[in-house]
Structure formats: C-alpha cells, structure tokens
PDB file of C-alpha atoms and ligand atoms in Angstrom:
ATOM      1  CA  UNK A   1      96.799  98.350 112.354  1.00 61.00           C
ATOM      2  CA  UNK A   2      97.087  99.192 115.937  1.00 68.00           C
ATOM      3  CA  UNK A   3      95.900 101.723 117.648  1.00 68.00           C
ATOM      4  CA  UNK A   4      94.229 102.752 120.829  1.00 67.00           C
ATOM      5  CA  UNK A   5      90.631 103.399 121.591  1.00 72.00           C
ATOM      6  CA  UNK A   6      89.749 106.310 122.889  1.00 77.00           C
ATOM      7  CA  UNK A   7      91.414 109.232 125.690  1.00 74.00           C
ATOM      8  CA  UNK A   8      93.932 106.493 127.342  1.00 76.00           C
ATOM      9  CA  UNK A   9      95.845 107.548 130.611  1.00 74.00           C
ATOM     10  CA  UNK A  10      98.531 105.608 129.996  1.00 78.00           C
ATOM     11  CA  UNK A  11     100.623 107.644 132.576  1.00 81.00           C
ATOM     12  CA  UNK A  12      98.500 108.252 136.414  1.00 80.00           C
ATOM     13  CA  UNK A  13      98.864 111.568 137.224  1.00 78.00           C
ATOM     14  CA  UNK A  14      99.407 113.521 134.295  1.00 77.00           C
ATOM     15  CA  UNK A  15      97.285 115.816 134.315  1.00 74.00           C
ATOM     16  CA  UNK A  16     100.193 118.733 135.523  1.00 78.00           C
ATOM     17  CA  UNK A  17     101.721 117.992 133.047  1.00 81.00           C
ATOM     18  CA  UNK A  18      99.012 119.571 131.312  1.00 79.00           C
ATOM     19  CA  UNK A  19      99.085 123.513 131.180  1.00 84.00           C
ATOM     20  CA  UNK A  20      95.648 124.322 130.415  1.00 80.00           C
ATOM     21  CA  UNK A  21      96.146 128.257 130.253  1.00 84.00           C
ATOM     22  CA  UNK A  22      97.682 127.873 127.070  1.00 84.00           C
ATOM     23  CA  UNK A  23      94.292 128.853 125.516  1.00 84.00           C
ATOM     24  CA  UNK A  24      92.991 131.168 128.429  1.00 93.00           C
ATOM     25  CA  UNK A  25      90.862 134.296 126.569  1.00 95.00           C
ATOM     26  CA  UNK A  26      89.789 136.129 129.786  1.00 97.00           C
ATOM     27  CA  UNK A  27      91.696 136.160 133.231  1.00 97.00           C
ATOM     28  CA  UNK A  28      90.664 136.675 136.609  1.00 98.00           C
ATOM     29  CA  UNK A  29      92.276 139.212 138.708  1.00 98.00           C
ATOM     30  CA  UNK A  30      91.677 139.273 142.655  1.00 98.00           C
ATOM     31  CA  UNK A  31      91.310 143.049 144.093  1.00 98.00           C
ATOM     32  CA  UNK A  32      88.975 142.394 146.636  1.00 97.00           C
ATOM     33  CA  UNK A  33      89.369 139.837 148.681  1.00 98.00           C
ATOM     34  CA  UNK A  34      87.936 138.540 152.053  1.00 98.00           C
ATOM     35  CA  UNK A  35      89.220 134.848 152.423  1.00 98.00           C
ATOM     36  CA  UNK A  36      84.434 133.625 152.288  1.00 98.00           C
ATOM     37  CA  UNK A  37      86.049 130.592 149.904  1.00 98.00           C
ATOM     38  CA  UNK A  38      83.818 130.869 147.404  1.00 98.00           C
ATOM     39  CA  UNK A  39      85.443 130.589 144.624  1.00 98.00           C
ATOM     40  CA  UNK A  40      87.784 127.527 145.638  1.00 98.00           C
ATOM     41  CA  UNK A  41      85.192 125.766 146.127  1.00 98.00           C
ATOM     42  CA  UNK A  42      83.663 126.667 143.080  1.00 98.00           C
ATOM     43  CA  UNK A  43      85.876 126.266 140.716  1.00 97.00           C
ATOM     44  CA  UNK A  44      85.922 123.307 138.444  1.00 95.00           C
ATOM     45  CA  UNK A  45      89.846 122.938 138.341  1.00 93.00           C
ATOM     46  CA  UNK A  46      90.154 123.055 142.370  1.00 95.00           C
ATOM     47  CA  UNK A  47      93.626 125.931 142.464  1.00 96.00           C
ATOM     48  CA  UNK A  48      92.816 128.588 144.014  1.00 98.00           C
ATOM     49  CA  UNK A  49      94.391 128.493 147.508  1.00 98.00           C
ATOM     50  CA  UNK A  50      93.599 130.965 150.060  1.00 98.00           C
ATOM     51  CA  UNK A  51      96.322 132.601 151.338  1.00 97.00           C
ATOM     52  CA  UNK A  52      95.704 136.016 152.256  1.00 97.00           C
ATOM     53  CA  UNK A  53      93.920 136.684 149.502  1.00 97.00           C
ATOM     54  CA  UNK A  54      92.347 133.990 146.991  1.00 98.00           C
ATOM     55  CA  UNK A  55      95.445 133.494 144.858  1.00 98.00           C
ATOM     56  CA  UNK A  56      94.959 131.644 142.428  1.00 98.00           C
ATOM     57  CA  UNK A  57      97.757 129.416 139.752  1.00 96.00           C
ATOM     58  CA  UNK A  58      97.267 130.606 136.476  1.00 96.00           C
ATOM     59  CA  UNK A  59      99.587 127.536 134.733  1.00 94.00           C
ATOM     60  CA  UNK A  60      96.492 125.735 135.121  1.00 94.00           C
ATOM     61  CA  UNK A  61      93.460 128.355 134.992  1.00 96.00           C
ATOM     62  CA  UNK A  62      91.194 128.284 132.274  1.00 94.00           C
ATOM     63  CA  UNK A  63      89.123 131.416 132.720  1.00 96.00           C
ATOM     64  CA  UNK A  64      86.041 130.940 133.097  1.00 96.00           C
ATOM     65  CA  UNK A  65      84.648 133.101 135.056  1.00 98.00           C
ATOM     66  CA  UNK A  66      82.964 131.196 137.381  1.00 98.00           C
ATOM     67  CA  UNK A  67      85.010 132.508 140.204  1.00 98.00           C
ATOM     68  CA  UNK A  68      84.509 136.333 139.732  1.00 98.00           C
ATOM     69  CA  UNK A  69      80.327 134.622 139.573  1.00 98.00           C
ATOM     70  CA  UNK A  70      80.256 133.303 142.644  1.00 98.00           C
ATOM     71  CA  UNK A  71      82.211 135.608 144.767  1.00 98.00           C
ATOM     72  CA  UNK A  72      80.151 137.147 147.163  1.00 98.00           C
ATOM     73  CA  UNK A  73      81.482 140.565 147.163  1.00 98.00           C
ATOM     74  CA  UNK A  74      82.754 141.318 143.502  1.00 98.00           C
ATOM     75  CA  UNK A  75      86.020 140.570 144.353  1.00 98.00           C
ATOM     76  CA  UNK A  76      87.453 139.162 141.543  1.00 98.00           C
ATOM     77  CA  UNK A  77      87.247 140.772 138.196  1.00 98.00           C
ATOM     78  CA  UNK A  78      87.514 138.945 134.456  1.00 98.00           C
ATOM     79  CA  UNK A  79      90.407 140.695 131.747  1.00 97.00           C
ATOM     80  CA  UNK A  80      91.540 140.081 128.241  1.00 96.00           C
ATOM     81  CA  UNK A  81      94.585 137.669 128.509  1.00 92.00           C
ATOM     82  CA  UNK A  82      98.074 139.107 127.579  1.00 85.00           C
ATOM     83  CA  UNK A  83     100.254 137.663 126.091  1.00 70.00           C
TER      84      UNK A  83
HETATM   85  S1  SF4 B   1      85.174 134.094 146.674  1.00 89.58           S
HETATM   86 FE1  SF4 B   1      85.975 137.056 146.661  1.00 89.58          FE
HETATM   87  S2  SF4 B   1      85.979 136.954 148.394  1.00 89.58           S
HETATM   88 FE2  SF4 B   1      85.090 135.045 148.646  1.00 89.58          FE
HETATM   89  S3  SF4 B   1      87.819 134.503 148.698  1.00 89.58           S
HETATM   90 FE3  SF4 B   1      87.267 134.157 146.678  1.00 89.58          FE
HETATM   91  S4  SF4 B   1      87.702 135.937 145.599  1.00 89.58           S
HETATM   92 FE4  SF4 B   1      87.574 136.446 148.491  1.00 89.58          FE
HETATM   93  S1  SF4 B   2      88.550 131.372 136.448  1.00 89.58           S
HETATM   94 FE1  SF4 B   2      87.450 129.649 136.801  1.00 89.58          FE
HETATM   95  S2  SF4 B   2      89.146 127.952 136.436  1.00 89.58           S
HETATM   96 FE2  SF4 B   2      90.216 130.049 136.306  1.00 89.58          FE
HETATM   97  S3  SF4 B   2      90.633 130.036 139.070  1.00 89.58           S
HETATM   98 FE3  SF4 B   2      88.376 131.273 137.767  1.00 89.58          FE
HETATM   99  S4  SF4 B   2      86.674 129.659 138.123  1.00 89.58           S
HETATM  100 FE4  SF4 B   2      88.850 128.158 138.156  1.00 89.58          FE
END
C-alpha cells in the first residue's frame, strides 16, 4: 500500500487557494480606526491592510479576535457570522 507520510505540500504557495474563512464563527468589523497598524501587526493571518482604515480580507480571516483585542481604541467589534 502506498501512502504519504504526514502532511505533504505537493504544490508550493498553494495556501491562497484555501479560503480559511469558511469555519469562522465571529467576524471582526472595523468601526473606528486611527490607522495605528497594530491589528495588522498582530493578525496571525497577515490579512489586514491599512488604507483609509484597517481593511480585512474576509476570505482568509478565521475570526480569532486578536485584532479586536489588540486595537488600542477598541475600534474592532466581533459580531456573529451570518452565512
Ligand atoms: S488596531 Fe485599531 S486603530 Fe489600529 S489600525 Fe487596527 S483598527 Fe485601526
Ligand atoms: S479575527 Fe484574527 S484572523 Fe481575522 S483579521 Fe482579526 S486577527 Fe486576523
């Protein structure tokens, strides 16, 4: 019997194909932003860009809430995901 040992990455750079937001329960909403960039620094997915305000790529946000926890002005609110 032939099988792969462990988790094998057969195609490099394929993580963008996996939209990891499908199992999100809570969703961060940016309501107030001073553009300090802390949320982007702490987001483990690296999917927050600072533009006119913090902009979250919801295709890859897992809803962990770290951004909301770290925001110094409490400008990110976690709300229930609706599908
Ligand atoms: S941490 Fe808060 S204030 Fe800072 S960029 Fe993110 S949302 Fe804006
Ligand atoms: S909830 Fe987690 S994954 Fe989503 S933007 Fe905030 S820190 Fe990143």
